[in-house]
Structure formats: structure tokens, C-alpha cells
């Protein structure tokens, strides 16, 4: 399959999750992504285990965390703190279309590799800087991590039981969303460059993304002037829209309109609820949730989870089980859509989660496994015109791996 970004070259100086997530998405879409890593440490996430995917030797052990965000890339192990390493990155930047980086503000400038200086070498270069707090403002100098940003950006105040501790999400969702926004910005800049011939600098901050993705909860606050309360597994604006216990487990019920509620009321043996002014509309149900929800909960305890799910499905009432991740990957729909795949790499292969984008029915997932540290250094440098002797000399000097 021809991929949309074939011919686009990405110089990826990012690490951990937000930047690599964007780089992986660009690689899935067909871009050539050259991941620049420190020769001895590599991306921090290579060591963020257990769990590990074991190689034949201890030195080849790599963390599952690293594997989630780096397929489709080439690894060039270069020490950018050396003059030789800086020269190599500048040369790569001359032929690149996109620079991805998530250094602290000013962090690349001390190496002469900041976007303004690289753009002097390549006016068509698009730069994307991902930081915790952005390129300006009173917090610009601070490091930013997903957990901290979930706290500062309000997400944790919305998560957890009303009488419990505020909770983070089980996935570093702010990093992931930041990677997605970075990719959107890069693609927009590529489109603009096709008209103007010049690159742009994109400033993406985790805190900005976290606040921007508060969605309805942000507007609930701005409209009312008060902060929302935590509702645990319930919804602040829709009822019934939450988790319920059954005789042998739990399910999630997501009633999104009054017609669905009428069908639910009939299933539960109380068709009169759909005509009762206290429950007939969503606004009424939200106002009377303290009465309605316990009544629904009591009735659902009479049967098993799967019995209820079958009845709800027949009546077109949205509901689902609360699956563990092993159950997720064994789900018939997930299996049908091919969301779990294995990429060829060594004797075992590398498990991956497919890119959810499909073009003309084909998955936009790179078939190239996440690279070993420095596995492509020689090939990339040779392509740049360095001889075998040049590469050996740089390796002896510790510039490359």
C-alpha cells in the first residue's frame, strides 16, 4: 500500500512518550523517521521495565514501554554533546522535512541544534517542540511529566470516587494526546509548506493539551463558574451513564437519549419511568440521580452480567463489560479488526497494537519493528557520504554507537 507521507523525512530528537508517539504515527503514515538517541543510554524508556521483551542476551533486553511508541523508525545513536555529533545532526537537518524534539526550552540551543539555527540551513524545515509548559510563560523553564500535568491541568480533580482521592488515568493520556496534537500541527504545516515553500515552528505544551482536552468539563466550569465534582464512574451530564454491579460482576450502562431510557425502563419492569416527569428527560434524570440510580442498581443485582448484556444488546441499549486488557485482546471485535499484531523481529517477533487508521480498508501500521539502539547508524551515515573509516573513527571517539 502506498502511504500518504512517503518521501517525508523526520528527524526525531524526542524521547519517552509524547514525541515518540507522534514520530511513530508519522512512520505509520509512511514517513522515514530517523530516531536520534544517546549512544549508551538511548531513549529513557528502553530501560523502563519490567516487563521486558527478552532478547538472546541480557544486553538486548528492552522494555515493553519502549516498544509501544517506536515502530517504523531507524535508530541513529549519536552523542549530540560532541562537536562531531552536532555536525552530523546539522547535516541530517539539511535534508529533513520535520524536526521533532522535546528538550527543555533552550536545551538544544546550547548544542547549536535549536530550530532557528537549523532553519537557517533548511528554510523548508518544519520544527515541532514538545514541552511541559510551552516556549514562554512563568513555567516555561520547568520539566513536565504526564502525571504532574494531569494534576495541574485538572484531570485528576475529575477522576475518582466523590469521597476518595483524586485519581490519574491508567494510561499517560496527556502524553498520548500531546503526540496526536503535535502530529496534527505537523501535517498542517506540511500542507502550508506546499503553498509557501517555507517551514513553521510548532509549540506544543502538555499543560495546554490537558486543558484543551477537558472538553465538556471545561465548559461546565466556564458556564457555571464552579469546579465540577468527582462522580467516579458516573457522568456529570448524563443519567444513567455509569458502571453498575450485577449478580456476578460489573457492566457499564451508557444511556444517551430518552428513547434508550424508555427501553431500559421497560426491560427493568418499570415502563412508567419513561412517562414520569422526574425521569422522562435527561435533565430530569440528572436532577434526580440520587433516587433513580439506586433503583436501577437494585434491579441489576438480580441477574448476571452476561444475561443483562444480552438483553440490553437485543433492545439497542448501549452497554458493555468492564474488560481486563487480556479480555480486550481476546474480544471478537478487537480480533476481527486486527488490533493485536506481531511484527517480524528475531525468533519471537515483537507484539504491537495496530494503528487505528485505515486507508482504503488497509491498516496504516508500519511493518518495521522498533529498532535496537543504533541499529541503523552505519547505514544512515554511509548514506550521508561517510566512509567505513569515517564511521569507525567516530565510533572510537564515542560520537556514535
Short mmCIF file of C-alpha atoms in Angstrom, two decimals, residues 261-271 315:
data_model
loop_
_atom_site.label_atom_id
_atom_site.label_comp_id
_atom_site.label_asym_id
_atom_site.label_seq_id
_atom_site.Cartn_x
_atom_site.Cartn_y
_atom_site.Cartn_z
CA UNK A 261 -34.04 5.18 28.62
CA UNK A 262 -37.62 4.20 27.79
CA UNK A 263 -36.39 0.84 26.50
CA UNK A 264 -34.28 0.38 29.63
CA UNK A 265 -37.23 1.20 31.88
CA UNK A 266 -39.33 -1.38 30.06
CA UNK A 267 -36.58 -4.02 30.37
CA UNK A 268 -36.31 -3.37 34.10
CA UNK A 269 -40.06 -3.79 34.55
CA UNK A 270 -40.83 -0.12 35.14
CA UNK A 271 -42.14 1.31 31.88
CA UNK A 315 -33.06 -3.82 22.78
#
